[in-house]
Amino acid sequence: MGQMANADETAIYLDMPPNYTLEKKGMKKVLLKTTGCKKLRLMVMLAASADGRKLPPLLILKRKTLLKSEAFLKDVIVRAQDKGWMTEELMLEWLKIVWGHRPRTFLNQPSILVLDAFKGHLTDSMKNRLRKMKTELVVIPGGMTSVLQPMDVSINKPFKDRLRQQYDLDCGSCPRVNRNWKNQTRTSFRSRAVGVGCTESHPGKHYHQIFQEVLHKQCFGCIQR
């Protein structure tokens, strides 16, 4: 079971304001805390084995290069791509630094990796690399990921829900947001983001912990059922 795994990319927005709020009826202006990063997003590659083991998340920032002065968390792998997308090159790197270092890799046993039909997963270089690693590639047909892909079915949504909860807590505790948000107004919950940045919260701060908790809960629930 530990040599069978599913991996999937999903987009995460750095600004996740709530869709609903409470205010007195008839109010023309509604105050809403945000970080000012509504349009900024990153891609995260999540992967887990069939026995419930989590592999390190890969975060892809929408940048040409990473800042040399930035210190990232050791449990989260961070890379830069000018459009913030997964590419063939990044997939090959993921195979090397994540899949190639999964638990019990040293046993050199045959393994299975389940991916969707994204073209970056199906290149000749990907297939050749997987063949050398004794890994069988199983491709989920297009349009079937919401039914057949474990990450889509059980992990991605609760993962994002927990990130949103943590976002609300971080905005509430961030000094810069608390100091400035009262001077901002909003006429629409989905309108422009407030121009206040919260640099106190690291972009990858909670991904590792939240992914681990969500994965444990989903796997434990399956065993109980």
Coordinates of N, CA and C in Angstrom, one line a residue:
M1 N 0.8 -1.2 0.0 CA 0.0 0.0 0.0 C 0.9 1.3 0.0
G2 N 2.0 1.2 0.7 CA 2.9 2.4 0.7 C 3.5 2.7 -0.6
Q3 N 3.5 1.8 -1.6 CA 4.1 2.1 -2.8 C 3.1 2.5 -3.9
M4 N 1.9 2.8 -3.5 CA 0.8 3.3 -4.4 C 0.4 4.7 -3.9
A5 N 0.4 5.6 -4.8 CA 0.2 7.0 -4.4 C -0.6 7.8 -5.5
N6 N -1.2 8.9 -5.0 CA -1.9 9.8 -5.9 C -1.4 11.2 -5.6
A7 N -1.2 12.0 -6.7 CA -0.7 13.3 -6.6 C -1.6 14.2 -7.5
D8 N -1.8 15.5 -7.0 CA -2.6 16.4 -7.8 C -2.2 17.8 -7.5
E9 N -2.3 18.7 -8.5 CA -2.1 20.1 -8.3 C -3.4 20.8 -8.1
T10 N -3.4 21.8 -7.3 CA -4.6 22.6 -7.1 C -4.2 24.1 -6.8
A11 N -4.9 25.0 -7.2 CA -4.6 26.5 -7.0 C -5.0 27.0 -5.7
I12 N -4.2 27.8 -5.1 CA -4.5 28.4 -3.8 C -4.3 29.9 -3.9
Y13 N -5.3 30.7 -3.5 CA -5.2 32.1 -3.6 C -4.7 32.6 -2.2
L14 N -3.8 33.6 -2.3 CA -3.2 34.1 -1.1 C -4.2 35.0 -0.3
D15 N -5.2 35.5 -0.9 CA -6.3 36.3 -0.3 C -7.5 35.5 -0.3
M16 N -8.1 35.1 0.8 CA -9.3 34.3 0.9 C -10.4 34.9 1.8
P17 N -10.9 36.1 1.4 CA -11.9 36.7 2.3 C -13.2 35.8 2.2
P18 N -14.0 35.9 3.3 CA -15.2 35.1 3.4 C -16.2 35.6 2.4
N19 N -17.1 34.7 2.0 CA -18.2 35.0 1.0 C -19.4 35.6 1.7
Y20 N -19.4 35.5 3.1 CA -20.6 36.0 3.8 C -20.0 36.7 5.0
T21 N -20.8 37.7 5.5 CA -20.5 38.4 6.8 C -21.8 38.9 7.4
L22 N -21.7 39.3 8.6 CA -22.9 39.8 9.3 C -22.8 41.4 9.4
E23 N -23.9 42.0 9.1 CA -24.0 43.5 9.2 C -25.5 43.9 9.4
K24 N -25.7 45.0 9.9 CA -27.1 45.5 10.0 C -27.8 45.7 8.7
K25 N -29.0 45.4 8.6 CA -29.8 45.5 7.4 C -29.9 46.9 6.9
G26 N -29.6 47.1 5.6 CA -29.7 48.5 5.1 C -28.3 49.2 5.0
M27 N -27.3 48.6 5.6 CA -26.0 49.2 5.5 C -25.5 49.3 4.1
K28 N -25.0 50.4 3.7 CA -24.5 50.6 2.3 C -23.0 50.3 2.2
K29 N -22.3 50.2 3.3 CA -20.9 49.9 3.2 C -20.6 48.8 4.2
V30 N -19.8 47.8 3.8 CA -19.4 46.7 4.7 C -17.9 46.6 4.8
L31 N -17.4 46.6 6.0 CA -16.0 46.5 6.2 C -15.5 45.0 6.2
L32 N -14.4 44.8 5.5 CA -14.0 43.4 5.3 C -12.4 43.4 5.3
K33 N -11.9 42.6 6.2 CA -10.4 42.4 6.3 C -9.9 41.6 5.1
T34 N -8.9 42.1 4.5 CA -8.1 41.3 3.4 C -6.7 41.6 3.5
T35 N -5.9 40.9 2.8 CA -4.4 41.2 2.8 C -4.0 42.0 1.6
G36 N -4.9 42.3 0.7 CA -4.5 43.1 -0.5 C -3.9 42.2 -1.6
C37 N -4.0 40.9 -1.5 CA -3.4 40.0 -2.4 C -4.4 39.1 -3.1
K38 N -5.6 39.7 -3.5 CA -6.7 38.9 -4.0 C -6.3 38.2 -5.3
K39 N -5.5 38.8 -6.2 CA -5.2 38.2 -7.5 C -4.0 37.3 -7.4
L40 N -3.3 37.3 -6.3 CA -2.1 36.5 -6.2 C -2.4 35.1 -5.8
R41 N -1.9 34.1 -6.6 CA -2.2 32.7 -6.3 C -0.9 31.9 -6.4
L42 N -0.9 30.7 -6.0 CA 0.1 29.8 -6.1 C -0.4 28.4 -6.4
M43 N 0.4 27.5 -6.9 CA 0.0 26.2 -7.2 C 0.6 25.3 -6.2
V44 N -0.2 24.3 -5.6 CA 0.4 23.4 -4.7 C 0.2 22.0 -5.2
M45 N 1.2 21.2 -5.1 CA 1.2 19.8 -5.5 C 1.1 18.9 -4.2
L46 N -0.1 18.3 -4.0 CA -0.3 17.4 -2.9 C -0.2 16.0 -3.3
A47 N 0.4 15.1 -2.4 CA 0.5 13.7 -2.8 C 0.5 12.9 -1.5
A48 N -0.1 11.7 -1.6 CA -0.2 10.8 -0.4 C -0.2 9.4 -0.9
S49 N 0.3 8.5 -0.1 CA 0.3 7.1 -0.5 C -1.0 6.4 0.0
A50 N -1.3 5.2 -0.5 CA -2.5 4.5 -0.1 C -2.6 4.1 1.4
D51 N -1.4 4.1 2.0 CA -1.4 3.7 3.5 C -1.5 5.0 4.4
G52 N -1.8 6.1 3.7 CA -2.0 7.4 4.5 C -0.8 8.2 4.8
R53 N 0.3 7.9 4.2 CA 1.5 8.7 4.4 C 1.5 9.9 3.5
K54 N 1.9 11.0 4.1 CA 1.9 12.3 3.3 C 3.3 12.5 2.7
L55 N 3.3 13.0 1.5 CA 4.5 13.4 0.9 C 4.7 14.9 1.0
P56 N 5.9 15.5 1.0 CA 6.0 16.9 1.2 C 5.3 17.7 0.1
P57 N 4.5 18.7 0.5 CA 3.9 19.6 -0.5 C 4.9 20.4 -1.4
L58 N 4.6 20.6 -2.6 CA 5.4 21.4 -3.5 C 4.6 22.7 -3.8
L59 N 5.1 23.8 -3.5 CA 4.4 25.1 -3.8 C 5.1 25.8 -5.0
I60 N 4.3 26.2 -5.9 CA 4.9 26.9 -7.1 C 4.4 28.3 -7.1
L61 N 5.3 29.2 -6.9 CA 5.0 30.7 -6.8 C 5.0 31.3 -8.2
K62 N 4.2 32.3 -8.4 CA 4.2 33.0 -9.7 C 5.3 34.0 -9.7
R63 N 6.5 33.6 -10.0 CA 7.6 34.4 -10.0 C 8.6 33.8 -11.0
K64 N 9.5 34.7 -11.5 CA 10.6 34.1 -12.4 C 11.7 33.5 -11.5
T65 N 12.0 34.0 -10.4 CA 13.0 33.4 -9.5 C 12.6 33.6 -8.1
L66 N 13.2 32.8 -7.2 CA 12.9 33.0 -5.8 C 13.9 34.0 -5.2
L67 N 13.4 34.7 -4.2 CA 14.3 35.6 -3.5 C 15.4 34.8 -2.7
K68 N 16.6 35.2 -2.9 CA 17.7 34.5 -2.3 C 17.7 34.7 -0.8
S69 N 17.1 35.8 -0.3 CA 17.1 36.1 1.1 C 16.0 35.5 1.8
E70 N 15.1 34.9 1.1 CA 13.9 34.3 1.7 C 14.2 32.9 2.2
A71 N 13.9 32.6 3.5 CA 14.1 31.3 4.1 C 12.7 30.6 4.2
F72 N 12.6 29.5 3.5 CA 11.4 28.7 3.4 C 11.4 27.6 4.4
L73 N 10.3 27.1 4.8 CA 10.2 26.0 5.7 C 10.8 24.7 5.2
K74 N 11.4 23.9 6.0 CA 12.1 22.7 5.5 C 11.1 21.6 5.1
D75 N 9.9 21.6 5.6 CA 8.9 20.6 5.3 C 8.1 20.9 4.0
V76 N 8.3 22.1 3.4 CA 7.6 22.5 2.2 C 8.6 22.9 1.2
I77 N 8.4 22.3 0.0 CA 9.3 22.6 -1.1 C 8.7 23.7 -2.0
V78 N 9.5 24.8 -2.2 CA 9.0 26.0 -2.9 C 9.8 26.2 -4.2
R79 N 9.1 26.4 -5.3 CA 9.8 26.7 -6.6 C 9.1 27.9 -7.2
A80 N 9.7 28.4 -8.2 CA 9.1 29.6 -8.9 C 8.9 29.2 -10.4
Q81 N 7.8 29.8 -10.9 CA 7.5 29.6 -12.4 C 6.8 30.9 -12.8
D82 N 7.2 31.5 -14.0 CA 6.7 32.8 -14.3 C 5.2 32.9 -14.4
K83 N 4.5 31.8 -14.7 CA 3.0 31.8 -14.8 C 2.4 31.1 -13.6
G84 N 3.2 30.6 -12.7 CA 2.7 29.9 -11.5 C 2.0 28.6 -11.8
W85 N 2.5 27.9 -12.9 CA 1.9 26.7 -13.3 C 2.8 25.5 -13.1
M86 N 2.3 24.3 -13.1 CA 3.1 23.1 -13.1 C 3.6 22.9 -14.6
T87 N 4.8 22.5 -14.7 CA 5.4 22.3 -16.0 C 6.1 20.9 -16.1
E88 N 6.5 20.5 -17.2 CA 7.2 19.2 -17.4 C 8.5 19.2 -16.6
E89 N 9.2 20.3 -16.6 CA 10.5 20.4 -15.8 C 10.2 20.3 -14.3
L90 N 9.2 21.0 -13.8 CA 8.9 20.9 -12.4 C 8.4 19.5 -12.0
M91 N 7.7 18.8 -12.9 CA 7.2 17.5 -12.6 C 8.4 16.5 -12.5
L92 N 9.4 16.7 -13.4 CA 10.6 15.9 -13.3 C 11.4 16.1 -12.0
E93 N 11.4 17.4 -11.6 CA 12.1 17.7 -10.4 C 11.3 17.1 -9.2
W94 N 9.9 17.2 -9.3 CA 9.1 16.6 -8.2 C 9.4 15.1 -8.1
L95 N 9.5 14.4 -9.2 CA 9.8 13.0 -9.2 C 11.1 12.7 -8.5
K96 N 12.1 13.6 -8.7 CA 13.4 13.4 -8.1 C 13.5 13.7 -6.6
I97 N 12.9 14.8 -6.2 CA 13.1 15.2 -4.8 C 11.9 14.8 -3.9
V98 N 10.8 14.4 -4.5 CA 9.7 14.0 -3.6 C 9.4 12.5 -3.8
W99 N 9.0 12.1 -5.0 CA 8.7 10.7 -5.3 C 9.9 9.8 -5.1
G100 N 11.0 10.3 -5.5 CA 12.2 9.5 -5.3 C 12.7 9.4 -3.9
H101 N 12.1 10.1 -3.0 CA 12.5 10.1 -1.6 C 11.4 9.7 -0.6
R102 N 10.4 9.1 -1.2 CA 9.2 8.6 -0.4 C 9.7 7.5 0.5
P103 N 8.9 7.2 1.6 CA 9.3 6.1 2.5 C 9.5 4.8 1.8
R104 N 10.6 4.0 2.1 CA 10.9 2.7 1.6 C 11.4 2.7 0.2
T105 N 11.8 3.8 -0.3 CA 12.3 3.9 -1.7 C 13.5 3.0 -1.9
F106 N 14.3 2.9 -0.8 CA 15.5 2.2 -0.9 C 15.3 0.7 -1.2
L107 N 14.1 0.2 -1.0 CA 13.8 -1.2 -1.3 C 13.7 -1.5 -2.8
N108 N 13.5 -0.4 -3.5 CA 13.5 -0.5 -5.0 C 12.4 -1.5 -5.5
Q109 N 11.2 -1.4 -4.8 CA 10.1 -2.2 -5.2 C 9.3 -1.5 -6.3
P110 N 8.5 -2.3 -7.0 CA 7.6 -1.7 -8.0 C 6.6 -0.9 -7.3
S111 N 6.2 0.2 -8.0 CA 5.2 1.2 -7.4 C 4.2 1.7 -8.4
I112 N 3.2 2.3 -7.9 CA 2.2 2.9 -8.8 C 1.9 4.3 -8.4
L113 N 1.9 5.2 -9.4 CA 1.6 6.6 -9.2 C 0.4 7.0 -10.1
V114 N -0.6 7.5 -9.4 CA -1.9 7.9 -10.1 C -1.9 9.4 -10.3
L115 N -2.0 9.8 -11.6 CA -2.1 11.2 -12.0 C -3.2 11.4 -12.9
D116 N -3.6 12.7 -13.0 CA -4.6 13.0 -14.0 C -4.0 13.2 -15.4
A117 N -4.9 13.6 -16.4 CA -4.4 13.6 -17.8 C -3.8 14.9 -18.2
F118 N -3.3 15.7 -17.3 CA -2.5 16.9 -17.6 C -1.4 16.5 -18.5
K119 N -1.2 17.3 -19.5 CA -0.1 16.9 -20.5 C 1.3 16.9 -20.0
G120 N 1.5 17.7 -18.9 CA 2.8 17.6 -18.3 C 3.1 16.3 -17.6
H121 N 2.1 15.5 -17.3 CA 2.2 14.2 -16.7 C 2.5 13.1 -17.7
L122 N 2.3 13.4 -19.0 CA 2.3 12.3 -20.0 C 3.4 12.4 -21.0
T123 N 4.4 13.2 -20.7 CA 5.5 13.4 -21.7 C 6.4 12.2 -21.7
D124 N 7.1 12.1 -22.8 CA 8.1 10.9 -22.9 C 9.1 10.9 -21.8
S125 N 9.6 12.1 -21.4 CA 10.6 12.2 -20.4 C 10.0 11.8 -19.0
M126 N 8.7 12.1 -18.8 CA 8.1 11.6 -17.5 C 8.0 10.1 -17.5
K127 N 7.5 9.5 -18.6 CA 7.4 8.1 -18.7 C 8.7 7.4 -18.6
N128 N 9.7 7.9 -19.2 CA 11.0 7.3 -19.1 C 11.6 7.4 -17.7
R129 N 11.4 8.5 -17.0 CA 11.9 8.6 -15.6 C 11.2 7.7 -14.7
L130 N 9.8 7.6 -14.9 CA 9.1 6.7 -14.0 C 9.5 5.2 -14.3
R131 N 9.7 4.9 -15.5 CA 10.1 3.5 -15.9 C 11.5 3.2 -15.2
K132 N 12.4 4.1 -15.1 CA 13.6 3.9 -14.5 C 13.5 3.7 -13.0
M133 N 12.4 4.3 -12.4 CA 12.1 4.3 -11.0 C 11.2 3.1 -10.6
K134 N 11.0 2.2 -11.6 CA 10.1 1.1 -11.4 C 8.7 1.5 -11.0
T135 N 8.2 2.6 -11.5 CA 6.9 3.1 -11.2 C 5.9 3.0 -12.4
E136 N 4.8 2.4 -12.2 CA 3.8 2.3 -13.2 C 2.9 3.6 -13.1
L137 N 2.7 4.3 -14.3 CA 1.9 5.5 -14.3 C 0.5 5.1 -14.6
V138 N -0.5 5.4 -13.8 CA -1.9 5.2 -14.0 C -2.5 6.6 -14.2
V139 N -3.1 6.7 -15.4 CA -3.7 8.0 -15.8 C -5.2 8.0 -15.6
I140 N -5.8 9.0 -14.9 CA -7.2 9.1 -14.8 C -7.8 9.8 -16.0
P141 N -8.7 9.3 -16.7 CA -9.3 9.9 -17.9 C -9.8 11.3 -17.6
G142 N -9.7 12.1 -18.7 CA -10.3 13.5 -18.5 C -11.7 13.5 -18.2
G143 N -12.1 14.4 -17.3 CA -13.5 14.5 -16.9 C -13.9 13.6 -15.8
M144 N -13.0 12.7 -15.3 CA -13.3 11.7 -14.3 C -12.6 12.0 -13.0
T145 N -11.8 13.1 -12.9 CA -11.0 13.3 -11.7 C -11.9 13.5 -10.4
S146 N -13.1 14.1 -10.6 CA -14.0 14.4 -9.5 C -14.6 13.1 -8.9
V147 N -14.4 12.0 -9.7 CA -15.0 10.7 -9.3 C -13.9 9.7 -8.9
L148 N -12.8 9.7 -9.6 CA -11.8 8.7 -9.5 C -10.5 9.1 -8.7
Q149 N -10.2 10.4 -8.7 CA -9.0 10.9 -8.1 C -9.1 11.1 -6.6
P150 N -8.4 10.3 -5.7 CA -8.6 10.5 -4.3 C -8.4 11.9 -3.8
M151 N -7.4 12.6 -4.3 CA -7.1 14.0 -3.9 C -8.3 14.9 -4.1
D152 N -8.9 14.8 -5.3 CA -10.1 15.6 -5.6 C -11.3 15.2 -4.8
V153 N -11.4 13.9 -4.6 CA -12.6 13.4 -3.8 C -12.6 13.7 -2.4
S154 N -11.4 13.5 -1.7 CA -11.3 13.6 -0.3 C -10.4 14.6 0.4
I155 N -9.5 15.2 -0.4 CA -8.4 16.0 0.3 C -8.5 17.5 -0.1
N156 N -8.6 17.8 -1.4 CA -8.4 19.2 -1.8 C -9.4 20.1 -1.1
K157 N -10.7 19.8 -1.1 CA -11.7 20.7 -0.5 C -11.5 20.9 1.0
P158 N -11.4 19.9 1.8 CA -11.1 20.1 3.2 C -9.8 20.8 3.5
F159 N -8.8 20.5 2.6 CA -7.5 21.2 2.7 C -7.7 22.7 2.6
K160 N -8.5 23.1 1.5 CA -8.7 24.6 1.3 C -9.6 25.2 2.3
D161 N -10.6 24.4 2.8 CA -11.4 24.9 3.9 C -10.6 25.2 5.2
R162 N -9.7 24.3 5.5 CA -8.8 24.6 6.7 C -7.9 25.8 6.4
L163 N -7.4 25.9 5.2 CA -6.6 27.1 4.9 C -7.4 28.4 5.1
R164 N -8.6 28.4 4.7 CA -9.5 29.6 4.8 C -9.7 29.9 6.3
Q165 N -9.9 28.9 7.1 CA -10.0 29.1 8.5 C -8.8 29.7 9.1
Q166 N -7.6 29.2 8.7 CA -6.4 29.7 9.2 C -6.1 31.1 8.7
Y167 N -6.6 31.4 7.5 CA -6.5 32.7 6.9 C -7.2 33.7 7.8
D168 N -8.4 33.4 8.2 CA -9.2 34.3 9.1 C -8.5 34.5 10.4
L169 N -7.9 33.5 11.0 CA -7.2 33.7 12.2 C -6.0 34.5 12.0
D170 N -5.3 34.3 10.9 CA -4.1 35.1 10.7 C -4.4 36.6 10.5
C171 N -5.5 36.9 9.7 CA -5.9 38.3 9.5 C -6.3 38.9 10.8
G172 N -6.9 38.2 11.7 CA -7.4 38.7 12.9 C -6.2 39.0 13.9
S173 N -5.1 38.3 13.7 CA -3.9 38.5 14.6 C -2.8 39.3 14.0
C174 N -3.0 39.7 12.7 CA -1.9 40.5 12.0 C -2.0 41.9 12.4
P175 N -0.9 42.5 13.0 CA -1.0 43.9 13.4 C -1.3 44.9 12.3
R176 N -0.7 44.7 11.1 CA -0.9 45.6 10.0 C -2.4 45.6 9.6
V177 N -3.0 44.5 9.5 CA -4.4 44.4 9.1 C -5.3 45.0 10.1
N178 N -5.1 44.7 11.4 CA -5.9 45.3 12.5 C -5.7 46.8 12.6
R179 N -4.6 47.3 12.3 CA -4.3 48.7 12.4 C -5.0 49.5 11.3
N180 N -5.2 48.9 10.1 CA -5.6 49.7 8.9 C -7.0 49.3 8.4
W181 N -7.5 48.2 8.8 CA -8.7 47.7 8.1 C -9.9 48.6 8.4
K182 N -10.0 49.3 9.5 CA -11.1 50.1 9.9 C -11.3 51.3 8.9
N183 N -10.2 51.7 8.3 CA -10.3 52.8 7.3 C -10.7 52.4 5.9
Q184 N -10.9 51.1 5.7 CA -11.3 50.6 4.4 C -12.8 50.3 4.3
T185 N -13.3 50.4 3.1 CA -14.8 50.1 2.9 C -14.9 49.1 1.8
R186 N -16.1 48.4 1.8 CA -16.4 47.5 0.7 C -17.9 47.6 0.4
T187 N -18.2 47.6 -0.9 CA -19.6 47.6 -1.3 C -19.9 46.2 -1.9
S188 N -18.9 45.4 -2.1 CA -19.1 44.0 -2.6 C -18.1 43.1 -2.0
F189 N -18.6 41.9 -1.6 CA -17.7 40.9 -1.0 C -16.6 40.4 -1.9
R190 N -16.8 40.6 -3.2 CA -15.9 40.0 -4.2 C -15.2 41.2 -5.0
S191 N -15.2 42.3 -4.4 CA -14.6 43.5 -5.1 C -13.1 43.6 -4.9
R192 N -12.5 44.7 -5.1 CA -11.1 44.9 -5.0 C -10.6 44.6 -3.6
A193 N -9.4 44.0 -3.5 CA -8.8 43.7 -2.2 C -8.3 45.0 -1.5
V194 N -8.3 45.0 -0.2 CA -7.8 46.1 0.6 C -6.3 46.2 0.4
G195 N -5.8 47.3 0.2 CA -4.3 47.5 0.0 C -3.5 47.4 1.3
V196 N -3.7 46.3 2.0 CA -2.9 46.1 3.2 C -2.3 44.7 3.2
G197 N -0.9 44.7 3.2 CA -0.3 43.4 3.2 C 0.0 42.9 4.6
C198 N 0.0 41.6 4.7 CA 0.3 41.0 6.0 C 1.5 40.1 5.8
T199 N 2.7 40.7 6.0 CA 3.9 40.0 5.8 C 4.3 39.1 7.0
E200 N 3.6 39.3 8.1 CA 3.9 38.5 9.3 C 3.6 37.0 9.1
S201 N 2.7 36.7 8.2 CA 2.3 35.3 8.0 C 3.0 34.7 6.8
H202 N 3.8 33.7 7.0 CA 4.6 33.1 6.0 C 3.7 32.4 5.0
P203 N 3.9 32.5 3.7 CA 3.0 31.9 2.7 C 2.9 30.4 2.8
G204 N 3.9 29.7 3.3 CA 3.7 28.3 3.4 C 3.6 27.8 4.8
K205 N 3.3 28.7 5.7 CA 3.4 28.4 7.1 C 2.5 27.2 7.6
H206 N 1.3 27.1 7.1 CA 0.4 26.1 7.6 C 0.1 24.9 6.7
Y207 N 0.7 24.9 5.5 CA 0.4 23.9 4.5 C 0.7 22.5 5.0
H208 N 1.9 22.4 5.6 CA 2.4 21.1 6.0 C 1.5 20.5 7.1
Q209 N 1.2 21.3 8.1 CA 0.4 20.9 9.2 C -1.1 20.6 8.8
I210 N -1.7 21.4 8.0 CA -3.0 21.3 7.6 C -3.2 20.0 6.7
F211 N -2.3 19.9 5.8 CA -2.3 18.7 4.9 C -2.2 17.4 5.7
Q212 N -1.4 17.4 6.7 CA -1.2 16.2 7.6 C -2.5 15.9 8.3
E213 N -3.1 16.9 8.9 CA -4.3 16.7 9.7 C -5.5 16.3 8.8
V214 N -5.7 16.9 7.7 CA -6.8 16.5 6.8 C -6.6 15.1 6.3
L215 N -5.4 14.8 5.9 CA -5.1 13.4 5.4 C -5.4 12.4 6.5
H216 N -4.9 12.6 7.7 CA -5.2 11.7 8.8 C -6.7 11.5 9.0
K217 N -7.4 12.6 9.0 CA -8.9 12.5 9.3 C -9.6 11.7 8.2
Q218 N -9.2 12.0 6.9 CA -9.9 11.3 5.8 C -9.6 9.8 5.8
C219 N -8.3 9.5 6.1 CA -7.9 8.0 6.1 C -8.5 7.3 7.3
F220 N -8.5 8.0 8.4 CA -9.1 7.3 9.6 C -10.6 7.1 9.4
G221 N -11.3 8.1 8.8 CA -12.7 8.0 8.5 C -13.0 6.8 7.6
C222 N -12.2 6.6 6.6 CA -12.4 5.5 5.7 C -12.2 4.1 6.4
I223 N -11.3 4.1 7.3 CA -11.0 2.8 8.1 C -12.2 2.6 9.0
Q224 N -12.8 3.6 9.6 CA -13.9 3.5 10.5 C -15.2 3.0 9.7
R225 N -15.3 3.5 8.5 CA -16.5 3.1 7.7 C -16.3 1.7 7.2

